[in-house]
Each structure stands twice: as C-alpha cells, then as structure tokens.
Amino acid sequence: MKTIICLTGIILFSLGKINAQGPPITADKPIMLGGGSFTTKTLTEIRKTERGTFTYIPIMLHYLPSSNSLVAVHLPYIGYNINASDETGGGLADIKILGKYQFFRKDATGKTFRVVAKTLQSLPTGESLDLVDLSTGNYAGYFGVVAGYETLKYGISNEVGYNWMPNGTLDEFRYKLGFGLPLLKPQYPNKQLNLYFEYTNSWLVERDWYQLLYAQGIQYAGKNITFDLAIQLPLVNDVDNGRKLEYSLFLGTRYTF
C-alpha cells in the first residue's frame, strides 16, 4: 500500500508510471515505480522489550529492472543493551536480499489493484541475538504474496507469508493489513501528508508465540522524497515473560531517482 492522493496517482492510472510515492511504513506495497529507477532509504527501528533495547539502522538500495520487478539489498547496523547482563554492543546485523515480481494488475479510472510475489533472504551475518527479523545469526527465507487496492481516497494492503529458518526456531507465519488515508488533496508538484494504520500478525510456530501489533504512522512526501514516523504497540503479546515487546519507534526517509 502507498499513498494515493497526488497527481502522480492520476498519472499512474493513465500512463502506468509514478514519479513520486508514499509507500506504507511498517507494511509493504505491490505498486512499483517505472523500470530503471533506484530508491535509497532507511527505516530505523528502536525496539524496546522486557529483555532490553535494540536500535536497528538499515541502509537499503532498491532497483527496478522493469516496471513489474524489484531487487534490493539491505545492509543493517544494530546496537543493543541487554538488561539482564547489562551487555551493550553493536555491529552488522543480518544482511537481506529482497526480490518482488508483480504478476497481476487491474487498473480503472482513479483506482488500481495489484498483486506481487515476494521473497526476502536473510543472510547469517549478524550476531545471534535471537531478534525476530533483525539479528539472528541464522539463514532465513521469507516467501509471501502482497496485494494492494488503491483509490484517490484511500489505500489497502495485505501481505501473507512464511519465514523459514531451517537451523533455528524462529519459523514465522506472518499476516499484515494496512490502511492509508491521505490528508491533502491531489496537487502538482507532488505534496502528500498521509496517515497509516497498520497491523502485523506474527506466529512463531515452533515456540508457539503470537503477537498482534498495531502501528500508527504519519508520512510526508514531496516530489521524490518521503519522511516517515510511526509507533508500534502490542495488542496481543503472547510470548514468554522477559521477551515481550513494549514498543517500537520507526523513523525513516527515502529518496527515488
């Protein structure tokens, strides 16, 4: 899901290409820019848990070989402070390789529906911190499908997938649901102010842990740059004591060229 209120949204429906975008913050989107475009971005997460505080800072480079495909590499740094041992440290987290392919698209006047297949390969380059989706020190392969419906008034995204970790116990079934609400009318040059309401269901099948997380976000997008801010809180926190999430704070920016 991405924002849907600017003139470039109209260009999308008529020409099939967007020059600026307002993608979701903690979720994903099935809509891509034109082929040959690059996006550099970061989305810092400050994750506060009963176990400690973890700061995750990825540098991400996304490239679209065509208008319906994407490849990316995420190079992340992680810093941590573990309460029980008063241990602090930092370094390289798990490097991620992302691939997406859009296999379905249906456009109409002022609206579009698209579906993509997605894979995210996590390489065991980080410390064994047992942090879901951040730093585990184990290989993991995520395979999922992202579907999104957008109009000029709102956007809805869904993602369902499975994260497979053959040498660990963090196999995860994941479902995400997100809603985007624009606060400004379509305008040119592009200027967007958007609210996001995003839900993440995470079930660690081998540990029988379940979390339902809610993220409230706001985003400003102008021309080819966006700024993101979101707070994520647990609605259901059925994990072992000492490992429960208290909150995550997200700060991000991205630039497309």
CSV table of C-alpha atoms in Angstrom, one decimal:
chain,number,residue,atom,x,y,z
A,1,MET,CA,0.0,0.0,0.0
A,2,LYS,CA,1.2,3.5,-0.7
A,3,THR,CA,-0.5,6.9,-0.7
A,4,ILE,CA,-3.0,7.7,-3.3
A,5,ILE,CA,-3.9,11.3,-3.4
A,6,CYS,CA,-1.5,13.1,-5.6
A,7,LEU,CA,-1.5,14.0,-9.3
A,8,THR,CA,1.1,11.3,-9.9
A,9,GLY,CA,-1.6,8.8,-8.8
A,10,ILE,CA,-3.6,10.1,-11.8
A,11,ILE,CA,-0.6,9.7,-14.0
A,12,LEU,CA,-0.3,6.1,-12.7
A,13,PHE,CA,-3.8,5.2,-13.9
A,14,SER,CA,-3.3,6.9,-17.3
A,15,LEU,CA,0.3,6.2,-18.1
A,16,GLY,CA,1.2,3.3,-15.8
A,17,LYS,CA,4.1,5.2,-14.1
A,18,ILE,CA,4.6,7.1,-10.8
A,19,ASN,CA,7.3,9.7,-10.3
A,20,ALA,CA,6.8,10.1,-6.5
A,21,GLN,CA,5.2,7.8,-4.0
A,22,GLY,CA,4.1,7.4,-0.4
A,23,PRO,CA,4.6,3.8,0.5
A,24,PRO,CA,3.5,2.3,3.8
A,25,ILE,CA,5.8,2.4,6.8
A,26,THR,CA,5.8,-1.0,8.5
A,27,ALA,CA,4.0,-2.8,5.8
A,28,ASP,CA,4.7,-3.4,2.1
A,29,LYS,CA,3.2,-2.4,-1.2
A,30,PRO,CA,2.6,-4.1,-4.6
A,31,ILE,CA,2.8,-1.0,-6.6
A,32,MET,CA,6.2,-0.1,-8.1
A,33,LEU,CA,7.8,2.8,-9.9
A,34,GLY,CA,8.9,2.7,-13.6
A,35,GLY,CA,11.6,0.4,-14.7
A,36,GLY,CA,15.2,1.6,-14.3
A,37,SER,CA,14.5,3.6,-11.2
A,38,PHE,CA,16.5,3.5,-7.9
A,39,THR,CA,15.4,4.2,-4.4
A,40,THR,CA,17.7,4.6,-1.4
A,41,LYS,CA,16.1,4.5,2.0
A,42,THR,CA,16.4,3.8,5.7
A,43,LEU,CA,13.9,2.9,8.3
A,44,THR,CA,15.4,3.0,11.8
A,45,GLU,CA,13.6,0.9,14.4
A,46,ILE,CA,14.2,1.4,18.1
A,47,ARG,CA,12.7,-1.7,19.7
A,48,LYS,CA,12.1,-1.7,23.5
A,49,THR,CA,11.4,-5.1,25.0
A,50,GLU,CA,11.5,-6.6,28.5
A,51,ARG,CA,14.8,-8.0,27.5
A,52,GLY,CA,16.5,-4.7,26.5
A,53,THR,CA,16.6,-2.0,23.9
A,54,PHE,CA,17.7,-2.6,20.3
A,55,THR,CA,18.4,0.0,17.6
A,56,TYR,CA,18.3,-1.2,14.0
A,57,ILE,CA,19.5,1.1,11.2
A,58,PRO,CA,19.4,-0.4,7.7
A,59,ILE,CA,20.8,1.2,4.6
A,60,MET,CA,18.6,-0.1,1.7
A,61,LEU,CA,19.1,0.2,-2.1
A,62,HIS,CA,16.2,-0.8,-4.3
A,63,TYR,CA,16.4,-1.2,-8.1
A,64,LEU,CA,13.6,-1.9,-10.6
A,65,PRO,CA,14.9,-3.7,-13.7
A,66,SER,CA,11.3,-3.3,-15.1
A,67,SER,CA,8.0,-1.8,-14.0
A,68,ASN,CA,6.9,-5.1,-12.6
A,69,SER,CA,10.1,-6.4,-10.8
A,70,LEU,CA,12.3,-5.2,-8.0
A,71,VAL,CA,15.6,-6.4,-6.4
A,72,ALA,CA,17.2,-4.9,-3.3
A,73,VAL,CA,19.9,-5.2,-0.7
A,74,HIS,CA,19.6,-4.2,2.9
A,75,LEU,CA,22.8,-3.5,4.8
A,76,PRO,CA,21.9,-3.1,8.5
A,77,TYR,CA,23.6,-2.0,11.7
A,78,ILE,CA,22.3,-3.0,15.1
A,79,GLY,CA,23.1,-1.6,18.6
A,80,TYR,CA,21.8,-3.2,21.7
A,81,ASN,CA,21.6,-3.0,25.5
A,82,ILE,CA,20.5,-6.2,27.2
A,83,ASN,CA,19.1,-5.6,30.7
A,84,ALA,CA,19.9,-8.9,32.5
A,85,SER,CA,23.6,-8.8,31.8
A,86,ASP,CA,24.0,-5.1,31.3
A,87,GLU,CA,25.6,-6.1,28.0
A,88,THR,CA,26.0,-3.5,25.3
A,89,GLY,CA,27.3,-3.8,21.8
A,90,GLY,CA,26.8,-3.2,18.1
A,91,GLY,CA,27.7,-4.2,14.6
A,92,LEU,CA,26.5,-5.7,11.4
A,93,ALA,CA,23.0,-7.3,11.6
A,94,ASP,CA,21.6,-9.9,9.1
A,95,ILE,CA,22.0,-8.7,5.5
A,96,LYS,CA,18.8,-9.1,3.5
A,97,ILE,CA,18.3,-9.7,-0.2
A,98,LEU,CA,14.8,-8.7,-1.5
A,99,GLY,CA,13.0,-9.7,-4.7
A,100,LYS,CA,9.5,-8.9,-5.9
A,101,TYR,CA,7.5,-9.7,-9.0
A,102,GLN,CA,4.2,-8.2,-9.9
A,103,PHE,CA,2.1,-10.9,-11.6
A,104,PHE,CA,-1.4,-9.3,-11.6
A,105,ARG,CA,-2.6,-5.8,-12.3
A,106,LYS,CA,-6.0,-4.3,-13.0
A,107,ASP,CA,-6.4,-0.6,-13.4
A,108,ALA,CA,-9.6,1.6,-13.7
A,109,THR,CA,-10.3,5.3,-13.5
A,110,GLY,CA,-8.9,6.5,-10.2
A,111,LYS,CA,-8.2,3.1,-8.8
A,112,THR,CA,-5.9,0.1,-9.2
A,113,PHE,CA,-5.5,-3.4,-7.8
A,114,ARG,CA,-2.1,-5.3,-7.9
A,115,VAL,CA,-0.6,-8.5,-6.6
A,116,VAL,CA,3.1,-9.3,-6.2
A,117,ALA,CA,5.1,-12.4,-5.2
A,118,LYS,CA,7.9,-11.5,-2.7
A,119,THR,CA,10.9,-13.2,-1.2
A,120,LEU,CA,13.3,-11.9,1.4
A,121,GLN,CA,16.5,-13.9,2.0
A,122,SER,CA,18.2,-13.1,5.4
A,123,LEU,CA,21.9,-14.0,5.5
A,124,PRO,CA,23.6,-15.1,8.8
A,125,THR,CA,25.9,-12.1,9.1
A,126,GLY,CA,24.6,-10.7,12.4
A,127,GLU,CA,25.1,-11.7,16.0
A,128,SER,CA,23.0,-14.5,17.4
A,129,LEU,CA,20.7,-12.1,19.4
A,130,ASP,CA,17.5,-14.1,18.8
A,131,LEU,CA,15.8,-11.0,17.4
A,132,VAL,CA,13.0,-11.8,15.1
A,133,ASP,CA,13.6,-10.2,11.6
A,134,LEU,CA,16.7,-8.2,12.8
A,135,SER,CA,19.7,-10.2,14.0
A,136,THR,CA,19.6,-14.0,14.5
A,137,GLY,CA,22.9,-15.3,13.1
A,138,ASN,CA,20.9,-17.9,11.1
A,139,TYR,CA,19.8,-18.1,7.5
A,140,ALA,CA,16.1,-17.5,6.9
A,141,GLY,CA,14.0,-17.4,3.7
A,142,TYR,CA,10.7,-15.5,3.6
A,143,PHE,CA,8.2,-16.2,0.9
A,144,GLY,CA,4.9,-14.3,0.6
A,145,VAL,CA,2.3,-12.5,-1.5
A,146,VAL,CA,1.4,-8.8,-1.3
A,147,ALA,CA,-1.9,-7.5,-2.6
A,148,GLY,CA,-3.0,-3.8,-2.7
A,149,TYR,CA,-6.0,-1.8,-3.7
A,150,GLU,CA,-5.8,2.0,-4.1
A,151,THR,CA,-8.1,4.8,-5.0
A,152,LEU,CA,-7.6,8.5,-4.8
A,153,LYS,CA,-9.3,8.5,-1.3
A,154,TYR,CA,-7.6,5.6,0.4
A,155,GLY,CA,-5.4,2.5,0.1
A,156,ILE,CA,-5.5,-1.0,1.5
A,157,SER,CA,-2.6,-3.5,1.6
A,158,ASN,CA,-2.4,-7.2,2.6
A,159,GLU,CA,0.6,-9.4,2.9
A,160,VAL,CA,0.7,-13.1,3.9
A,161,GLY,CA,3.8,-15.2,4.0
A,162,TYR,CA,6.0,-17.7,5.8
A,163,ASN,CA,9.6,-17.2,7.1
A,164,TRP,CA,11.5,-20.4,7.1
A,165,MET,CA,14.6,-20.8,9.4
A,166,PRO,CA,16.0,-24.4,8.9
A,167,ASN,CA,18.7,-24.1,11.6
A,168,GLY,CA,16.7,-22.2,14.2
A,169,THR,CA,13.4,-21.9,16.0
A,170,LEU,CA,12.1,-18.7,14.5
A,171,ASP,CA,9.9,-20.1,11.8
A,172,GLU,CA,7.1,-17.5,11.4
A,173,PHE,CA,3.7,-17.3,9.8
A,174,ARG,CA,3.0,-13.6,9.1
A,175,TYR,CA,0.0,-11.6,8.0
A,176,LYS,CA,-0.1,-7.8,7.6
A,177,LEU,CA,-3.0,-5.5,7.0
A,178,GLY,CA,-2.6,-1.8,6.4
A,179,PHE,CA,-4.8,1.3,5.6
A,180,GLY,CA,-3.6,4.6,4.2
A,181,LEU,CA,-5.5,7.8,4.5
A,182,PRO,CA,-4.5,11.0,2.6
A,183,LEU,CA,-4.9,14.3,4.4
A,184,LEU,CA,-4.2,16.6,1.4
A,185,LYS,CA,-5.9,16.9,-2.0
A,186,PRO,CA,-4.1,15.8,-5.1
A,187,GLN,CA,-1.7,18.5,-6.3
A,188,TYR,CA,1.3,19.2,-8.5
A,189,PRO,CA,4.1,19.5,-7.7
A,190,ASN,CA,3.5,16.4,-5.6
A,191,LYS,CA,2.9,17.0,-1.9
A,192,GLN,CA,1.4,14.4,0.4
A,193,LEU,CA,0.6,14.1,4.1
A,194,ASN,CA,-0.7,10.6,5.0
A,195,LEU,CA,-1.8,8.7,8.0
A,196,TYR,CA,-1.2,4.9,8.2
A,197,PHE,CA,-3.0,2.3,10.3
A,198,GLU,CA,-1.0,-1.0,10.1
A,199,TYR,CA,-1.5,-4.3,11.8
A,200,THR,CA,1.0,-7.2,12.0
A,201,ASN,CA,0.1,-10.8,13.0
A,202,SER,CA,3.2,-12.8,13.9
A,203,TRP,CA,3.0,-16.5,14.9
A,204,LEU,CA,6.3,-18.2,15.7
A,205,VAL,CA,5.1,-21.8,15.1
A,206,GLU,CA,7.9,-23.7,16.8
A,207,ARG,CA,7.8,-21.6,20.0
A,208,ASP,CA,4.0,-21.1,19.9
A,209,TRP,CA,4.5,-17.4,20.4
A,210,TYR,CA,1.9,-15.0,19.0
A,211,GLN,CA,1.8,-11.2,18.6
A,212,LEU,CA,-0.7,-8.8,17.2
A,213,LEU,CA,1.0,-5.4,16.7
A,214,TYR,CA,-0.6,-2.1,15.7
A,215,ALA,CA,1.4,0.7,14.2
A,216,GLN,CA,0.2,4.3,13.9
A,217,GLY,CA,2.2,6.3,11.4
A,218,ILE,CA,2.4,9.6,9.6
A,219,GLN,CA,4.3,10.4,6.4
A,220,TYR,CA,5.2,13.5,4.4
A,221,ALA,CA,6.0,13.0,0.8
A,222,GLY,CA,7.2,15.7,-1.6
A,223,LYS,CA,8.4,15.2,-5.2
A,224,ASN,CA,10.8,12.2,-4.9
A,225,ILE,CA,11.5,12.2,-1.1
A,226,THR,CA,9.5,10.9,1.9
A,227,PHE,CA,9.8,11.2,5.7
A,228,ASP,CA,8.2,8.6,8.0
A,229,LEU,CA,7.3,8.4,11.7
A,230,ALA,CA,5.4,5.5,13.4
A,231,ILE,CA,4.9,4.0,16.8
A,232,GLN,CA,4.1,0.3,17.1
A,233,LEU,CA,2.5,-1.2,20.1
A,234,PRO,CA,1.4,-4.8,21.0
A,235,LEU,CA,-2.3,-5.5,21.2
A,236,VAL,CA,-1.7,-9.2,21.9
A,237,ASN,CA,1.7,-10.2,23.4
A,238,ASP,CA,1.5,-14.0,23.9
A,239,VAL,CA,5.3,-14.7,24.2
A,240,ASP,CA,7.5,-15.8,27.1
A,241,ASN,CA,7.9,-13.5,30.1
A,242,GLY,CA,11.1,-11.4,29.7
A,243,ARG,CA,10.7,-11.3,25.9
A,244,LYS,CA,7.6,-9.2,25.5
A,245,LEU,CA,7.6,-6.2,23.2
A,246,GLU,CA,6.9,-2.9,24.9
A,247,TYR,CA,7.0,-0.7,21.8
A,248,SER,CA,8.9,0.0,18.6
A,249,LEU,CA,9.6,3.5,17.2
A,250,PHE,CA,10.2,3.9,13.5
A,251,LEU,CA,12.0,6.8,11.8
A,252,GLY,CA,12.6,6.7,8.1
A,253,THR,CA,13.3,8.5,4.9
A,254,ARG,CA,13.6,7.6,1.2
A,255,TYR,CA,14.8,9.2,-2.0
A,256,THR,CA,13.9,8.0,-5.5
A,257,PHE,CA,15.9,8.8,-8.6
